[in-house]
Amino acid sequence: MKTQYYTATTIDGYIADEHNSLDWLFEVEGGDEHPFGEFFAGVGAFAMGATTYEWVLAHENALAEPEKWLSPYGDTPAWIFTHRELPRIPGANLTFVRGEVAPVHREMVAAAAGKNVWLVGGGELVGSFADAGLLDELILGVAPATLGSGAPLLPRRLTSKRLTLTSVSRLGQFANLTYRVGPPA
């Protein structure tokens, strides 16, 4: 079982633009060739921040069309980290939480029942897991785009002492990089 941050990023290290848009990602030729289904088959629980959840609500119209959430995620439990009230997608297995990541991570690991835990984003949330020594792997699809500003991939300093490159591959225009993440110093 691993806790993984699987995401797409620009060459200059952003996961969303300054308006929290992912339009840049959908412009990349071959961007729909990603192996998400294979990855998600190994996921038993996942977490995301409020901004990511709100993007899904708006972009997928998931409140009116809950199947847009249920189709890819099914009944896999998701934890949404937020400091405000957010609407619940009908039929989705969601838990809204706030506070420290360690106790929530324990709940997620138990719910995952031996499968992996996926940290969807954003970068600040994932950074909190890294700070607590609860991030095992970064799986990055690096897209041929730069944004200049926006939501950073991981707004933390993780030096090469904590990161070990374990896999490199190409999928269309994406460079796929996987790093093992070691514990904090």
PDB file of C-alpha atoms in Angstrom:
ATOM      1  CA  MET A   1       0.000   0.000   0.000  1.00  0.00           C
ATOM      2  CA  LYS A   2       1.296   3.438  -0.969  1.00  0.00           C
ATOM      3  CA  THR A   3       0.096   6.987  -0.594  1.00  0.00           C
ATOM      4  CA  GLN A   4       0.512   8.489  -4.055  1.00  0.00           C
ATOM      5  CA  TYR A   5       0.237  11.910  -5.648  1.00  0.00           C
ATOM      6  CA  TYR A   6      -0.739  11.195  -9.257  1.00  0.00           C
ATOM      7  CA  THR A   7      -1.225  14.331 -11.312  1.00  0.00           C
ATOM      8  CA  ALA A   8      -0.415  16.235 -14.463  1.00  0.00           C
ATOM      9  CA  THR A   9       1.880  19.241 -14.314  1.00  0.00           C
ATOM     10  CA  THR A  10       3.329  21.792 -16.671  1.00  0.00           C
ATOM     11  CA  ILE A  11       7.037  21.940 -17.419  1.00  0.00           C
ATOM     12  CA  ASP A  12       7.294  24.915 -15.058  1.00  0.00           C
ATOM     13  CA  GLY A  13       5.579  23.056 -12.221  1.00  0.00           C
ATOM     14  CA  TYR A  14       1.952  24.187 -12.134  1.00  0.00           C
ATOM     15  CA  ILE A  15      -1.127  21.982 -11.857  1.00  0.00           C
ATOM     16  CA  ALA A  16      -3.636  24.749 -12.591  1.00  0.00           C
ATOM     17  CA  ASP A  17      -3.484  28.316 -13.854  1.00  0.00           C
ATOM     18  CA  GLU A  18      -4.063  31.416 -11.720  1.00  0.00           C
ATOM     19  CA  HIS A  19      -7.845  30.943 -12.156  1.00  0.00           C
ATOM     20  CA  ASN A  20      -7.669  27.273 -11.032  1.00  0.00           C
ATOM     21  CA  SER A  21      -8.373  26.200 -14.606  1.00  0.00           C
ATOM     22  CA  LEU A  22      -7.102  23.006 -16.216  1.00  0.00           C
ATOM     23  CA  ASP A  23      -7.859  24.179 -19.747  1.00  0.00           C
ATOM     24  CA  TRP A  24      -4.116  24.056 -20.508  1.00  0.00           C
ATOM     25  CA  LEU A  25      -4.179  20.293 -19.874  1.00  0.00           C
ATOM     26  CA  PHE A  26      -7.031  19.579 -22.278  1.00  0.00           C
ATOM     27  CA  GLU A  27      -5.192  21.424 -25.047  1.00  0.00           C
ATOM     28  CA  VAL A  28      -2.325  18.900 -25.012  1.00  0.00           C
ATOM     29  CA  GLU A  29      -2.498  16.512 -27.951  1.00  0.00           C
ATOM     30  CA  GLY A  30      -2.859  12.925 -26.735  1.00  0.00           C
ATOM     31  CA  GLY A  31      -3.833  14.035 -23.227  1.00  0.00           C
ATOM     32  CA  ASP A  32      -6.688  11.535 -23.161  1.00  0.00           C
ATOM     33  CA  GLU A  33      -4.292   8.579 -23.520  1.00  0.00           C
ATOM     34  CA  HIS A  34      -3.346   8.540 -19.833  1.00  0.00           C
ATOM     35  CA  PRO A  35      -3.514   5.204 -17.975  1.00  0.00           C
ATOM     36  CA  PHE A  36      -5.946   6.475 -15.305  1.00  0.00           C
ATOM     37  CA  GLY A  37      -8.148   3.371 -15.306  1.00  0.00           C
ATOM     38  CA  GLU A  38      -5.174   1.110 -14.631  1.00  0.00           C
ATOM     39  CA  PHE A  39      -3.940   3.454 -11.888  1.00  0.00           C
ATOM     40  CA  PHE A  40      -7.354   3.828 -10.228  1.00  0.00           C
ATOM     41  CA  ALA A  41      -7.889   0.061 -10.133  1.00  0.00           C
ATOM     42  CA  GLY A  42      -5.211   0.021  -7.405  1.00  0.00           C
ATOM     43  CA  VAL A  43      -6.805   2.858  -5.374  1.00  0.00           C
ATOM     44  CA  GLY A  44      -8.880   2.084  -2.282  1.00  0.00           C
ATOM     45  CA  ALA A  45      -9.386   5.649  -1.006  1.00  0.00           C
ATOM     46  CA  PHE A  46      -8.560   9.162  -2.122  1.00  0.00           C
ATOM     47  CA  ALA A  47      -8.432  12.769  -0.919  1.00  0.00           C
ATOM     48  CA  MET A  48      -8.643  16.192  -2.483  1.00  0.00           C
ATOM     49  CA  GLY A  49      -8.783  19.797  -1.380  1.00  0.00           C
ATOM     50  CA  ALA A  50     -11.815  22.052  -1.619  1.00  0.00           C
ATOM     51  CA  THR A  51     -10.591  23.889  -4.726  1.00  0.00           C
ATOM     52  CA  THR A  52     -10.116  20.619  -6.603  1.00  0.00           C
ATOM     53  CA  TYR A  53     -13.536  19.388  -5.493  1.00  0.00           C
ATOM     54  CA  GLU A  54     -15.158  22.660  -6.583  1.00  0.00           C
ATOM     55  CA  TRP A  55     -13.440  22.349  -9.975  1.00  0.00           C
ATOM     56  CA  VAL A  56     -14.955  18.866 -10.375  1.00  0.00           C
ATOM     57  CA  LEU A  57     -18.378  20.190  -9.393  1.00  0.00           C
ATOM     58  CA  ALA A  58     -18.183  22.997 -11.955  1.00  0.00           C
ATOM     59  CA  HIS A  59     -16.319  21.265 -14.771  1.00  0.00           C
ATOM     60  CA  GLU A  60     -18.204  17.965 -14.610  1.00  0.00           C
ATOM     61  CA  ASN A  61     -21.549  19.416 -13.460  1.00  0.00           C
ATOM     62  CA  ALA A  62     -21.453  16.598 -10.906  1.00  0.00           C
ATOM     63  CA  LEU A  63     -24.332  17.862  -8.756  1.00  0.00           C
ATOM     64  CA  ALA A  64     -26.798  17.656 -11.646  1.00  0.00           C
ATOM     65  CA  GLU A  65     -25.042  14.694 -13.263  1.00  0.00           C
ATOM     66  CA  PRO A  66     -23.641  12.577 -10.402  1.00  0.00           C
ATOM     67  CA  GLU A  67     -22.753   9.791 -12.831  1.00  0.00           C
ATOM     68  CA  LYS A  68     -19.851  12.015 -13.931  1.00  0.00           C
ATOM     69  CA  TRP A  69     -18.352  11.339 -10.474  1.00  0.00           C
ATOM     70  CA  LEU A  70     -19.699   7.838 -10.025  1.00  0.00           C
ATOM     71  CA  SER A  71     -18.521   6.562 -13.408  1.00  0.00           C
ATOM     72  CA  PRO A  72     -14.786   6.972 -12.765  1.00  0.00           C
ATOM     73  CA  TYR A  73     -14.802   6.666  -8.940  1.00  0.00           C
ATOM     74  CA  GLY A  74     -17.732   4.379  -8.119  1.00  0.00           C
ATOM     75  CA  ASP A  75     -18.144   3.903  -4.385  1.00  0.00           C
ATOM     76  CA  THR A  76     -14.441   4.380  -3.615  1.00  0.00           C
ATOM     77  CA  PRO A  77     -14.394   6.559  -0.480  1.00  0.00           C
ATOM     78  CA  ALA A  78     -13.147  10.126  -0.890  1.00  0.00           C
ATOM     79  CA  TRP A  79     -12.133  12.634   1.757  1.00  0.00           C
ATOM     80  CA  ILE A  80     -12.564  16.316   0.919  1.00  0.00           C
ATOM     81  CA  PHE A  81     -10.405  18.694   2.974  1.00  0.00           C
ATOM     82  CA  THR A  82     -12.259  21.982   3.401  1.00  0.00           C
ATOM     83  CA  HIS A  83     -12.845  24.863   5.801  1.00  0.00           C
ATOM     84  CA  ARG A  84     -16.264  25.670   4.374  1.00  0.00           C
ATOM     85  CA  GLU A  85     -19.563  23.979   3.629  1.00  0.00           C
ATOM     86  CA  LEU A  86     -19.633  22.299   0.223  1.00  0.00           C
ATOM     87  CA  PRO A  87     -22.489  20.533  -1.553  1.00  0.00           C
ATOM     88  CA  ARG A  88     -22.468  16.733  -1.591  1.00  0.00           C
ATOM     89  CA  ILE A  89     -22.576  14.875  -4.905  1.00  0.00           C
ATOM     90  CA  PRO A  90     -25.624  12.574  -4.742  1.00  0.00           C
ATOM     91  CA  GLY A  91     -24.612   8.937  -4.264  1.00  0.00           C
ATOM     92  CA  ALA A  92     -20.887   9.672  -3.823  1.00  0.00           C
ATOM     93  CA  ASN A  93     -19.023   8.189  -0.848  1.00  0.00           C
ATOM     94  CA  LEU A  94     -17.679  11.488   0.529  1.00  0.00           C
ATOM     95  CA  THR A  95     -16.360  12.563   3.911  1.00  0.00           C
ATOM     96  CA  PHE A  96     -15.746  16.279   4.451  1.00  0.00           C
ATOM     97  CA  VAL A  97     -12.882  16.939   6.867  1.00  0.00           C
ATOM     98  CA  ARG A  98     -10.620  19.671   8.189  1.00  0.00           C
ATOM     99  CA  GLY A  99      -7.541  19.770  10.334  1.00  0.00           C
ATOM    100  CA  GLU A 100      -4.445  17.599  10.524  1.00  0.00           C
ATOM    101  CA  VAL A 101      -3.838  15.048   7.784  1.00  0.00           C
ATOM    102  CA  ALA A 102      -2.404  12.242   9.980  1.00  0.00           C
ATOM    103  CA  PRO A 103      -5.682  11.085  11.610  1.00  0.00           C
ATOM    104  CA  VAL A 104      -7.514  11.321   8.281  1.00  0.00           C
ATOM    105  CA  HIS A 105      -4.725   9.344   6.609  1.00  0.00           C
ATOM    106  CA  ARG A 106      -5.211   6.544   9.165  1.00  0.00           C
ATOM    107  CA  GLU A 107      -8.940   6.448   8.286  1.00  0.00           C
ATOM    108  CA  MET A 108      -8.128   6.399   4.586  1.00  0.00           C
ATOM    109  CA  VAL A 109      -5.607   3.564   4.947  1.00  0.00           C
ATOM    110  CA  ALA A 110      -8.148   1.519   6.899  1.00  0.00           C
ATOM    111  CA  ALA A 111     -10.839   2.171   4.278  1.00  0.00           C
ATOM    112  CA  ALA A 112      -8.425   1.368   1.418  1.00  0.00           C
ATOM    113  CA  ALA A 113      -8.113  -2.197   2.774  1.00  0.00           C
ATOM    114  CA  GLY A 114      -4.643  -2.859   1.378  1.00  0.00           C
ATOM    115  CA  LYS A 115      -5.041  -0.774  -1.777  1.00  0.00           C
ATOM    116  CA  ASN A 116      -3.308   2.543  -2.428  1.00  0.00           C
ATOM    117  CA  VAL A 117      -4.347   5.975  -1.211  1.00  0.00           C
ATOM    118  CA  TRP A 118      -4.443   8.634  -3.933  1.00  0.00           C
ATOM    119  CA  LEU A 119      -3.894  12.301  -3.189  1.00  0.00           C
ATOM    120  CA  VAL A 120      -5.629  14.099  -6.043  1.00  0.00           C
ATOM    121  CA  GLY A 121      -4.523  17.623  -5.134  1.00  0.00           C
ATOM    122  CA  GLY A 122      -4.002  20.422  -4.672  1.00  0.00           C
ATOM    123  CA  GLY A 123      -0.361  20.874  -4.038  1.00  0.00           C
ATOM    124  CA  GLU A 124      -0.743  22.459  -0.605  1.00  0.00           C
ATOM    125  CA  LEU A 125      -2.785  19.496   0.641  1.00  0.00           C
ATOM    126  CA  VAL A 126      -0.236  17.055  -0.752  1.00  0.00           C
ATOM    127  CA  GLY A 127       2.498  19.165   0.854  1.00  0.00           C
ATOM    128  CA  SER A 128       0.832  18.636   4.237  1.00  0.00           C
ATOM    129  CA  PHE A 129       0.982  14.866   3.707  1.00  0.00           C
ATOM    130  CA  ALA A 130       4.664  15.159   2.690  1.00  0.00           C
ATOM    131  CA  ASP A 131       5.418  17.275   5.775  1.00  0.00           C
ATOM    132  CA  ALA A 132       3.885  14.562   7.961  1.00  0.00           C
ATOM    133  CA  GLY A 133       5.916  11.818   6.250  1.00  0.00           C
ATOM    134  CA  LEU A 134       2.755  10.321   4.730  1.00  0.00           C
ATOM    135  CA  LEU A 135       3.584  10.634   1.028  1.00  0.00           C
ATOM    136  CA  ASP A 136       5.264   7.600  -0.560  1.00  0.00           C
ATOM    137  CA  GLU A 137       5.231   8.338  -4.274  1.00  0.00           C
ATOM    138  CA  LEU A 138       4.920  11.123  -6.850  1.00  0.00           C
ATOM    139  CA  ILE A 139       3.555  10.078 -10.243  1.00  0.00           C
ATOM    140  CA  LEU A 140       3.769  13.007 -12.620  1.00  0.00           C
ATOM    141  CA  GLY A 141       2.602  13.444 -16.188  1.00  0.00           C
ATOM    142  CA  VAL A 142       4.676  16.412 -17.368  1.00  0.00           C
ATOM    143  CA  ALA A 143       2.859  18.242 -20.159  1.00  0.00           C
ATOM    144  CA  PRO A 144       4.469  20.349 -22.875  1.00  0.00           C
ATOM    145  CA  ALA A 145       3.105  23.629 -21.544  1.00  0.00           C
ATOM    146  CA  THR A 146       4.178  26.462 -19.266  1.00  0.00           C
ATOM    147  CA  LEU A 147       1.881  28.756 -17.327  1.00  0.00           C
ATOM    148  CA  GLY A 148       4.240  31.180 -15.614  1.00  0.00           C
ATOM    149  CA  SER A 149       2.020  31.247 -12.526  1.00  0.00           C
ATOM    150  CA  GLY A 150      -0.837  29.409 -10.908  1.00  0.00           C
ATOM    151  CA  ALA A 151      -1.257  26.536  -8.447  1.00  0.00           C
ATOM    152  CA  PRO A 152       2.159  24.942  -7.861  1.00  0.00           C
ATOM    153  CA  LEU A 153       2.671  21.204  -8.151  1.00  0.00           C
ATOM    154  CA  LEU A 154       4.023  20.945  -4.617  1.00  0.00           C
ATOM    155  CA  PRO A 155       4.705  24.191  -2.755  1.00  0.00           C
ATOM    156  CA  ARG A 156       7.354  22.596  -0.560  1.00  0.00           C
ATOM    157  CA  ARG A 157      11.051  22.106  -0.667  1.00  0.00           C
ATOM    158  CA  LEU A 158      11.708  18.415  -1.224  1.00  0.00           C
ATOM    159  CA  THR A 159      15.369  17.910  -2.008  1.00  0.00           C
ATOM    160  CA  SER A 160      16.920  15.030  -3.893  1.00  0.00           C
ATOM    161  CA  LYS A 161      17.694  13.422  -0.525  1.00  0.00           C
ATOM    162  CA  ARG A 162      13.961  12.649  -0.220  1.00  0.00           C
ATOM    163  CA  LEU A 163      13.244  11.861  -3.876  1.00  0.00           C
ATOM    164  CA  THR A 164      14.405   8.848  -5.879  1.00  0.00           C
ATOM    165  CA  LEU A 165      13.485   8.513  -9.543  1.00  0.00           C
ATOM    166  CA  THR A 166      12.029   5.031 -10.060  1.00  0.00           C
ATOM    167  CA  SER A 167      10.436   5.214 -13.516  1.00  0.00           C
ATOM    168  CA  VAL A 168      10.510   7.291 -16.703  1.00  0.00           C
ATOM    169  CA  SER A 169       8.265   6.771 -19.729  1.00  0.00           C
ATOM    170  CA  ARG A 170       6.645   8.662 -22.553  1.00  0.00           C
ATOM    171  CA  LEU A 171       2.960   8.684 -23.384  1.00  0.00           C
ATOM    172  CA  GLY A 172       2.173  10.890 -26.336  1.00  0.00           C
ATOM    173  CA  GLN A 173       3.361  14.385 -25.504  1.00  0.00           C
ATOM    174  CA  PHE A 174       3.707  13.592 -21.771  1.00  0.00           C
ATOM    175  CA  ALA A 175       6.877  12.646 -19.936  1.00  0.00           C
ATOM    176  CA  ASN A 176       5.802  10.353 -17.092  1.00  0.00           C
ATOM    177  CA  LEU A 177       8.037  10.465 -14.044  1.00  0.00           C
ATOM    178  CA  THR A 178       7.670   8.424 -10.864  1.00  0.00           C
ATOM    179  CA  TYR A 179       9.595   9.262  -7.690  1.00  0.00           C
ATOM    180  CA  ARG A 180       9.752   7.437  -4.378  1.00  0.00           C
ATOM    181  CA  VAL A 181       9.406   9.936  -1.529  1.00  0.00           C
ATOM    182  CA  GLY A 182      11.474   9.379   1.595  1.00  0.00           C
ATOM    183  CA  PRO A 183      10.636  10.579   5.094  1.00  0.00           C
ATOM    184  CA  PRO A 184      11.307  14.146   6.250  1.00  0.00           C
ATOM    185  CA  ALA A 185      14.725  14.799   7.765  1.00  0.00           C
TER     186      ALA A 185
END
